Amino acid sequence: MAAGSHTSRMTRLLGAFRRERNGLVADTMHYDGARYGLNYGVSLPTVRSLVRENEPIRDEAFARFLVSQQVRCLQLAALHLADPTALVDSSVADFWLSKLQNSELAEEAAYALLVRTATLDELLERALNLQTPLYARYALLLAAARQTTPSVKWLHPTLQLLQAEDHRLIRQAVTTLWAQIANSDETQKRVVLEHLSVLGTTPSECYLKEELAWRIL
């Protein structure tokens, strides 16, 4: 599609976002990582709603155009318009993972894009080998945790990741994944509890035990 068409569609989206701007929210917003060039302070539910209303069909080319803009709401919108089936191509997956420059983009990518790709397991396996930047790794862990029944096979490698990179976001994501694994069914819960029973006393292991003590149902 021509760049001119992309520009007109982007202008329409921007107009919708501007009407929902909230300067106070923008000024007080907290997230880890790179700051946005322009931030209207539009809430995530509103961003999602306006994307569905104005661009109901996913469009990989338009998504790439939007994510290149230094505007928060456009970069978030891009994650809802990118094609999850295209991530089977490793170069496409690498492109989108490279765009996750802060924790908010990572969290939205997990929800809007990564959990929908058929290659999530392969991407997560690569991430656990520390071959992926922090925010991409965070996003992939959160996407795995959004699966209905994530596999117990991720327990040991994610613990190894946590021990190798004891970052606050990684702690949170690994804990969320373990909780989802445990709460998927009784068999998986027993496996998680067995893993917890043999954890040591490192800060990351203590964090896991303390958090999962109340998060496992």
PDB file of C-alpha atoms in Angstrom:
ATOM      1  CA  MET A   1       0.000   0.000   0.000  1.00  0.00           C
ATOM      2  CA  ALA A   2       1.236   3.471  -0.868  1.00  0.00           C
ATOM      3  CA  ALA A   3       2.870   5.587   1.790  1.00  0.00           C
ATOM      4  CA  GLY A   4       0.312   8.323   1.100  1.00  0.00           C
ATOM      5  CA  SER A   5      -2.506   6.009   2.059  1.00  0.00           C
ATOM      6  CA  HIS A   6      -0.637   5.023   5.213  1.00  0.00           C
ATOM      7  CA  THR A   7      -0.213   8.682   6.069  1.00  0.00           C
ATOM      8  CA  SER A   8      -3.911   9.466   5.676  1.00  0.00           C
ATOM      9  CA  ARG A   9      -4.889   6.479   7.813  1.00  0.00           C
ATOM     10  CA  MET A  10      -2.352   7.480  10.447  1.00  0.00           C
ATOM     11  CA  THR A  11      -3.727  11.034  10.439  1.00  0.00           C
ATOM     12  CA  ARG A  12      -7.231   9.712  11.058  1.00  0.00           C
ATOM     13  CA  LEU A  13      -5.992   7.607  13.977  1.00  0.00           C
ATOM     14  CA  LEU A  14      -4.017  10.499  15.419  1.00  0.00           C
ATOM     15  CA  GLY A  15      -7.098  12.701  15.295  1.00  0.00           C
ATOM     16  CA  ALA A  16      -9.050  10.132  17.277  1.00  0.00           C
ATOM     17  CA  PHE A  17      -6.241   9.822  19.830  1.00  0.00           C
ATOM     18  CA  ARG A  18      -5.862  13.594  20.209  1.00  0.00           C
ATOM     19  CA  ARG A  19      -9.512  13.900  21.148  1.00  0.00           C
ATOM     20  CA  GLU A  20      -8.832  11.538  24.055  1.00  0.00           C
ATOM     21  CA  ARG A  21      -5.629  13.189  25.246  1.00  0.00           C
ATOM     22  CA  ASN A  22      -4.982  13.451  28.978  1.00  0.00           C
ATOM     23  CA  GLY A  23      -1.990  15.555  29.906  1.00  0.00           C
ATOM     24  CA  LEU A  24      -2.096  14.632  33.591  1.00  0.00           C
ATOM     25  CA  VAL A  25      -1.915  10.919  32.789  1.00  0.00           C
ATOM     26  CA  ALA A  26       0.931  11.512  30.350  1.00  0.00           C
ATOM     27  CA  ASP A  27       2.895  13.474  32.959  1.00  0.00           C
ATOM     28  CA  THR A  28       2.474  10.846  35.682  1.00  0.00           C
ATOM     29  CA  MET A  29       2.830   7.685  33.601  1.00  0.00           C
ATOM     30  CA  HIS A  30       5.402   5.199  34.907  1.00  0.00           C
ATOM     31  CA  TYR A  31       7.115   2.484  32.891  1.00  0.00           C
ATOM     32  CA  ASP A  32      10.615   1.075  32.495  1.00  0.00           C
ATOM     33  CA  GLY A  33      12.761   1.784  29.471  1.00  0.00           C
ATOM     34  CA  ALA A  34      12.858   4.256  26.611  1.00  0.00           C
ATOM     35  CA  ARG A  35      10.574   7.293  26.785  1.00  0.00           C
ATOM     36  CA  TYR A  36       8.155   8.097  23.979  1.00  0.00           C
ATOM     37  CA  GLY A  37       8.744  11.065  21.726  1.00  0.00           C
ATOM     38  CA  LEU A  38       5.109  12.174  22.034  1.00  0.00           C
ATOM     39  CA  ASN A  39       2.630  10.924  24.611  1.00  0.00           C
ATOM     40  CA  TYR A  40      -1.020  12.023  24.668  1.00  0.00           C
ATOM     41  CA  GLY A  41      -1.761  10.026  27.813  1.00  0.00           C
ATOM     42  CA  VAL A  42      -4.552   7.996  26.181  1.00  0.00           C
ATOM     43  CA  SER A  43      -5.536   4.982  28.298  1.00  0.00           C
ATOM     44  CA  LEU A  44      -4.798   1.497  26.979  1.00  0.00           C
ATOM     45  CA  PRO A  45      -8.495   0.489  26.817  1.00  0.00           C
ATOM     46  CA  THR A  46      -9.169   3.613  24.763  1.00  0.00           C
ATOM     47  CA  VAL A  47      -6.236   2.935  22.448  1.00  0.00           C
ATOM     48  CA  ARG A  48      -7.538  -0.595  21.852  1.00  0.00           C
ATOM     49  CA  SER A  49     -11.095   0.611  21.271  1.00  0.00           C
ATOM     50  CA  LEU A  50     -10.070   3.302  18.799  1.00  0.00           C
ATOM     51  CA  VAL A  51      -7.887   0.883  16.846  1.00  0.00           C
ATOM     52  CA  ARG A  52     -10.791  -1.589  16.543  1.00  0.00           C
ATOM     53  CA  GLU A  53     -13.100   1.220  15.463  1.00  0.00           C
ATOM     54  CA  ASN A  54     -10.795   2.829  12.904  1.00  0.00           C
ATOM     55  CA  GLU A  55      -8.681  -0.125  11.711  1.00  0.00           C
ATOM     56  CA  PRO A  56     -10.636  -3.363  12.240  1.00  0.00           C
ATOM     57  CA  ILE A  57      -8.383  -5.473   9.970  1.00  0.00           C
ATOM     58  CA  ARG A  58      -4.775  -6.330  10.756  1.00  0.00           C
ATOM     59  CA  ASP A  59      -2.311  -4.871   8.262  1.00  0.00           C
ATOM     60  CA  GLU A  60       1.372  -5.747   8.663  1.00  0.00           C
ATOM     61  CA  ALA A  61       2.663  -3.007   6.358  1.00  0.00           C
ATOM     62  CA  PHE A  62       0.607  -0.302   8.053  1.00  0.00           C
ATOM     63  CA  ALA A  63       1.621  -1.629  11.467  1.00  0.00           C
ATOM     64  CA  ARG A  64       5.293  -1.281  10.556  1.00  0.00           C
ATOM     65  CA  PHE A  65       4.620   2.260   9.383  1.00  0.00           C
ATOM     66  CA  LEU A  66       2.952   3.141  12.699  1.00  0.00           C
ATOM     67  CA  VAL A  67       5.565   1.572  14.950  1.00  0.00           C
ATOM     68  CA  SER A  68       8.239   3.695  13.278  1.00  0.00           C
ATOM     69  CA  GLN A  69       6.523   6.867  14.530  1.00  0.00           C
ATOM     70  CA  GLN A  70       7.753   8.339  17.801  1.00  0.00           C
ATOM     71  CA  VAL A  71       4.225   8.568  19.207  1.00  0.00           C
ATOM     72  CA  ARG A  72       3.082   6.335  22.056  1.00  0.00           C
ATOM     73  CA  CYS A  73      -0.468   5.661  20.909  1.00  0.00           C
ATOM     74  CA  LEU A  74       0.654   4.864  17.359  1.00  0.00           C
ATOM     75  CA  GLN A  75       3.310   2.431  18.542  1.00  0.00           C
ATOM     76  CA  LEU A  76       0.745   0.714  20.770  1.00  0.00           C
ATOM     77  CA  ALA A  77      -1.776   0.646  17.925  1.00  0.00           C
ATOM     78  CA  ALA A  78       0.817  -1.009  15.697  1.00  0.00           C
ATOM     79  CA  LEU A  79       0.933  -4.033  17.990  1.00  0.00           C
ATOM     80  CA  HIS A  80      -2.802  -4.583  17.419  1.00  0.00           C
ATOM     81  CA  LEU A  81      -2.415  -4.277  13.647  1.00  0.00           C
ATOM     82  CA  ALA A  82       0.683  -6.439  13.145  1.00  0.00           C
ATOM     83  CA  ASP A  83       0.013  -9.883  11.680  1.00  0.00           C
ATOM     84  CA  PRO A  84       0.745 -12.648  14.242  1.00  0.00           C
ATOM     85  CA  THR A  85       0.873 -15.275  11.490  1.00  0.00           C
ATOM     86  CA  ALA A  86       3.805 -13.413   9.928  1.00  0.00           C
ATOM     87  CA  LEU A  87       5.932 -14.085  13.019  1.00  0.00           C
ATOM     88  CA  VAL A  88       6.644 -17.588  11.738  1.00  0.00           C
ATOM     89  CA  ASP A  89       9.299 -15.780   9.695  1.00  0.00           C
ATOM     90  CA  SER A  90      12.159 -15.224  12.151  1.00  0.00           C
ATOM     91  CA  SER A  91      13.082 -11.912  10.525  1.00  0.00           C
ATOM     92  CA  VAL A  92       9.555 -10.616  11.139  1.00  0.00           C
ATOM     93  CA  ALA A  93       9.652 -11.824  14.728  1.00  0.00           C
ATOM     94  CA  ASP A  94      13.035 -10.156  15.223  1.00  0.00           C
ATOM     95  CA  PHE A  95      11.651  -6.899  13.806  1.00  0.00           C
ATOM     96  CA  TRP A  96       8.766  -6.743  16.272  1.00  0.00           C
ATOM     97  CA  LEU A  97      10.796  -7.885  19.248  1.00  0.00           C
ATOM     98  CA  SER A  98      13.336  -5.151  18.495  1.00  0.00           C
ATOM     99  CA  LYS A  99      10.580  -2.521  18.730  1.00  0.00           C
ATOM    100  CA  LEU A 100       9.768  -3.354  22.352  1.00  0.00           C
ATOM    101  CA  GLN A 101      11.857  -0.615  23.902  1.00  0.00           C
ATOM    102  CA  ASN A 102      10.016  -0.281  27.198  1.00  0.00           C
ATOM    103  CA  SER A 103       7.887  -2.285  29.602  1.00  0.00           C
ATOM    104  CA  GLU A 104       4.547  -0.876  28.421  1.00  0.00           C
ATOM    105  CA  LEU A 105       5.184  -1.860  24.810  1.00  0.00           C
ATOM    106  CA  ALA A 106       6.325  -5.282  25.992  1.00  0.00           C
ATOM    107  CA  GLU A 107       3.163  -5.830  28.031  1.00  0.00           C
ATOM    108  CA  GLU A 108       0.901  -4.741  25.183  1.00  0.00           C
ATOM    109  CA  ALA A 109       2.801  -6.888  22.680  1.00  0.00           C
ATOM    110  CA  ALA A 110       2.257  -9.937  24.879  1.00  0.00           C
ATOM    111  CA  TYR A 111      -1.482  -9.254  24.926  1.00  0.00           C
ATOM    112  CA  ALA A 112      -2.051  -8.062  21.371  1.00  0.00           C
ATOM    113  CA  LEU A 113       0.471  -9.957  19.274  1.00  0.00           C
ATOM    114  CA  LEU A 114       2.832 -12.537  20.743  1.00  0.00           C
ATOM    115  CA  VAL A 115       0.306 -14.823  22.428  1.00  0.00           C
ATOM    116  CA  ARG A 116      -1.410 -15.150  19.047  1.00  0.00           C
ATOM    117  CA  THR A 117       1.572 -16.504  17.124  1.00  0.00           C
ATOM    118  CA  ALA A 118       2.035 -20.217  16.462  1.00  0.00           C
ATOM    119  CA  THR A 119       5.770 -19.869  17.074  1.00  0.00           C
ATOM    120  CA  LEU A 120       5.571 -18.547  20.631  1.00  0.00           C
ATOM    121  CA  ASP A 121       7.279 -21.631  22.062  1.00  0.00           C
ATOM    122  CA  GLU A 122      10.214 -21.281  19.668  1.00  0.00           C
ATOM    123  CA  LEU A 123      10.553 -17.570  20.396  1.00  0.00           C
ATOM    124  CA  LEU A 124      10.428 -18.154  24.135  1.00  0.00           C
ATOM    125  CA  GLU A 125      13.008 -20.910  23.940  1.00  0.00           C
ATOM    126  CA  ARG A 126      15.390 -18.539  22.190  1.00  0.00           C
ATOM    127  CA  ALA A 127      14.649 -15.827  24.752  1.00  0.00           C
ATOM    128  CA  LEU A 128      15.483 -18.170  27.607  1.00  0.00           C
ATOM    129  CA  ASN A 129      18.934 -18.612  26.084  1.00  0.00           C
ATOM    130  CA  LEU A 130      19.507 -14.884  26.684  1.00  0.00           C
ATOM    131  CA  GLN A 131      19.605 -14.159  22.950  1.00  0.00           C
ATOM    132  CA  THR A 132      16.823 -11.595  23.183  1.00  0.00           C
ATOM    133  CA  PRO A 133      16.835  -8.097  24.756  1.00  0.00           C
ATOM    134  CA  LEU A 134      15.269  -7.590  28.180  1.00  0.00           C
ATOM    135  CA  TYR A 135      11.908  -6.116  27.145  1.00  0.00           C
ATOM    136  CA  ALA A 136      11.414  -8.687  24.395  1.00  0.00           C
ATOM    137  CA  ARG A 137      12.178 -11.431  26.903  1.00  0.00           C
ATOM    138  CA  TYR A 138       9.709  -9.897  29.339  1.00  0.00           C
ATOM    139  CA  ALA A 139       7.031  -9.781  26.633  1.00  0.00           C
ATOM    140  CA  LEU A 140       7.543 -13.398  25.618  1.00  0.00           C
ATOM    141  CA  LEU A 141       7.297 -14.614  29.212  1.00  0.00           C
ATOM    142  CA  LEU A 142       4.068 -12.668  29.683  1.00  0.00           C
ATOM    143  CA  ALA A 143       2.704 -14.029  26.413  1.00  0.00           C
ATOM    144  CA  ALA A 144       3.447 -17.583  27.551  1.00  0.00           C
ATOM    145  CA  ALA A 145       1.614 -16.825  30.796  1.00  0.00           C
ATOM    146  CA  ARG A 146      -1.447 -15.752  28.802  1.00  0.00           C
ATOM    147  CA  GLN A 147      -1.815 -19.207  27.314  1.00  0.00           C
ATOM    148  CA  THR A 148      -4.674 -21.265  28.705  1.00  0.00           C
ATOM    149  CA  THR A 149      -2.401 -24.133  29.705  1.00  0.00           C
ATOM    150  CA  PRO A 150       1.287 -23.225  29.485  1.00  0.00           C
ATOM    151  CA  SER A 151       3.580 -26.222  29.658  1.00  0.00           C
ATOM    152  CA  VAL A 152       5.426 -27.378  32.768  1.00  0.00           C
ATOM    153  CA  LYS A 153       8.474 -27.687  30.524  1.00  0.00           C
ATOM    154  CA  TRP A 154       9.051 -23.958  31.116  1.00  0.00           C
ATOM    155  CA  LEU A 155       9.540 -24.291  34.885  1.00  0.00           C
ATOM    156  CA  HIS A 156      13.197 -25.290  34.921  1.00  0.00           C
ATOM    157  CA  PRO A 157      14.439 -23.016  32.090  1.00  0.00           C
ATOM    158  CA  THR A 158      12.613 -19.977  33.456  1.00  0.00           C
ATOM    159  CA  LEU A 159      14.109 -20.578  36.877  1.00  0.00           C
ATOM    160  CA  GLN A 160      17.538 -20.724  35.237  1.00  0.00           C
ATOM    161  CA  LEU A 161      16.767 -17.455  33.458  1.00  0.00           C
ATOM    162  CA  LEU A 162      15.723 -15.829  36.715  1.00  0.00           C
ATOM    163  CA  GLN A 163      18.925 -16.950  38.402  1.00  0.00           C
ATOM    164  CA  ALA A 164      20.989 -15.588  35.501  1.00  0.00           C
ATOM    165  CA  GLU A 165      19.110 -12.291  35.200  1.00  0.00           C
ATOM    166  CA  ASP A 166      17.454 -11.333  38.458  1.00  0.00           C
ATOM    167  CA  HIS A 167      15.680  -8.272  37.084  1.00  0.00           C
ATOM    168  CA  ARG A 168      12.430  -6.994  38.627  1.00  0.00           C
ATOM    169  CA  LEU A 169      10.464  -7.420  35.399  1.00  0.00           C
ATOM    170  CA  ILE A 170      11.793 -10.907  34.803  1.00  0.00           C
ATOM    171  CA  ARG A 171      10.879 -11.849  38.378  1.00  0.00           C
ATOM    172  CA  GLN A 172       7.333 -10.632  37.824  1.00  0.00           C
ATOM    173  CA  ALA A 173       6.933 -12.368  34.485  1.00  0.00           C
ATOM    174  CA  VAL A 174       8.369 -15.693  35.621  1.00  0.00           C
ATOM    175  CA  THR A 175       6.131 -15.627  38.700  1.00  0.00           C
ATOM    176  CA  THR A 176       3.089 -14.902  36.533  1.00  0.00           C
ATOM    177  CA  LEU A 177       3.993 -17.789  34.234  1.00  0.00           C
ATOM    178  CA  TRP A 178       4.506 -20.241  37.108  1.00  0.00           C
ATOM    179  CA  ALA A 179       1.179 -19.194  38.636  1.00  0.00           C
ATOM    180  CA  GLN A 180      -0.640 -19.767  35.349  1.00  0.00           C
ATOM    181  CA  ILE A 181       1.022 -23.165  34.921  1.00  0.00           C
ATOM    182  CA  ALA A 182      -0.021 -24.164  38.441  1.00  0.00           C
ATOM    183  CA  ASN A 183      -3.572 -22.887  38.101  1.00  0.00           C
ATOM    184  CA  SER A 184      -4.153 -24.608  34.758  1.00  0.00           C
ATOM    185  CA  ASP A 185      -5.016 -27.972  36.287  1.00  0.00           C
ATOM    186  CA  GLU A 186      -4.355 -30.122  39.350  1.00  0.00           C
ATOM    187  CA  THR A 187      -1.635 -32.213  37.709  1.00  0.00           C
ATOM    188  CA  GLN A 188       0.360 -29.143  36.740  1.00  0.00           C
ATOM    189  CA  LYS A 189      -0.206 -27.630  40.168  1.00  0.00           C
ATOM    190  CA  ARG A 190       1.441 -30.651  41.796  1.00  0.00           C
ATOM    191  CA  VAL A 191       4.446 -30.306  39.486  1.00  0.00           C
ATOM    192  CA  VAL A 192       4.834 -26.616  40.357  1.00  0.00           C
ATOM    193  CA  LEU A 193       4.531 -27.336  44.078  1.00  0.00           C
ATOM    194  CA  GLU A 194       7.217 -30.000  43.774  1.00  0.00           C
ATOM    195  CA  HIS A 195       9.523 -27.485  42.105  1.00  0.00           C
ATOM    196  CA  LEU A 196       8.802 -24.923  44.802  1.00  0.00           C
ATOM    197  CA  SER A 197       9.549 -27.413  47.576  1.00  0.00           C
ATOM    198  CA  VAL A 198      13.166 -27.808  46.460  1.00  0.00           C
ATOM    199  CA  LEU A 199      13.964 -24.158  45.794  1.00  0.00           C
ATOM    200  CA  GLY A 200      16.898 -22.649  47.646  1.00  0.00           C
ATOM    201  CA  THR A 201      17.307 -19.348  49.452  1.00  0.00           C
ATOM    202  CA  THR A 202      18.580 -17.012  46.763  1.00  0.00           C
ATOM    203  CA  PRO A 203      16.620 -13.737  46.459  1.00  0.00           C
ATOM    204  CA  SER A 204      14.964 -14.878  43.233  1.00  0.00           C
ATOM    205  CA  GLU A 205      13.957 -18.249  44.688  1.00  0.00           C
ATOM    206  CA  CYS A 206      12.589 -16.641  47.855  1.00  0.00           C
ATOM    207  CA  TYR A 207      10.607 -14.192  45.740  1.00  0.00           C
ATOM    208  CA  LEU A 208       9.066 -17.051  43.757  1.00  0.00           C
ATOM    209  CA  LYS A 209       8.099 -18.943  46.895  1.00  0.00           C
ATOM    210  CA  GLU A 210       6.626 -15.902  48.632  1.00  0.00           C
ATOM    211  CA  GLU A 211       4.611 -14.723  45.636  1.00  0.00           C
ATOM    212  CA  LEU A 212       3.300 -18.131  44.625  1.00  0.00           C
ATOM    213  CA  ALA A 213       2.245 -18.910  48.186  1.00  0.00           C
ATOM    214  CA  TRP A 214      -0.794 -16.692  47.604  1.00  0.00           C
ATOM    215  CA  ARG A 215      -1.075 -16.759  43.797  1.00  0.00           C
ATOM    216  CA  ILE A 216      -1.572 -20.496  43.426  1.00  0.00           C
ATOM    217  CA  LEU A 217      -5.267 -21.147  43.909  1.00  0.00           C
TER     218      LEU A 217
END
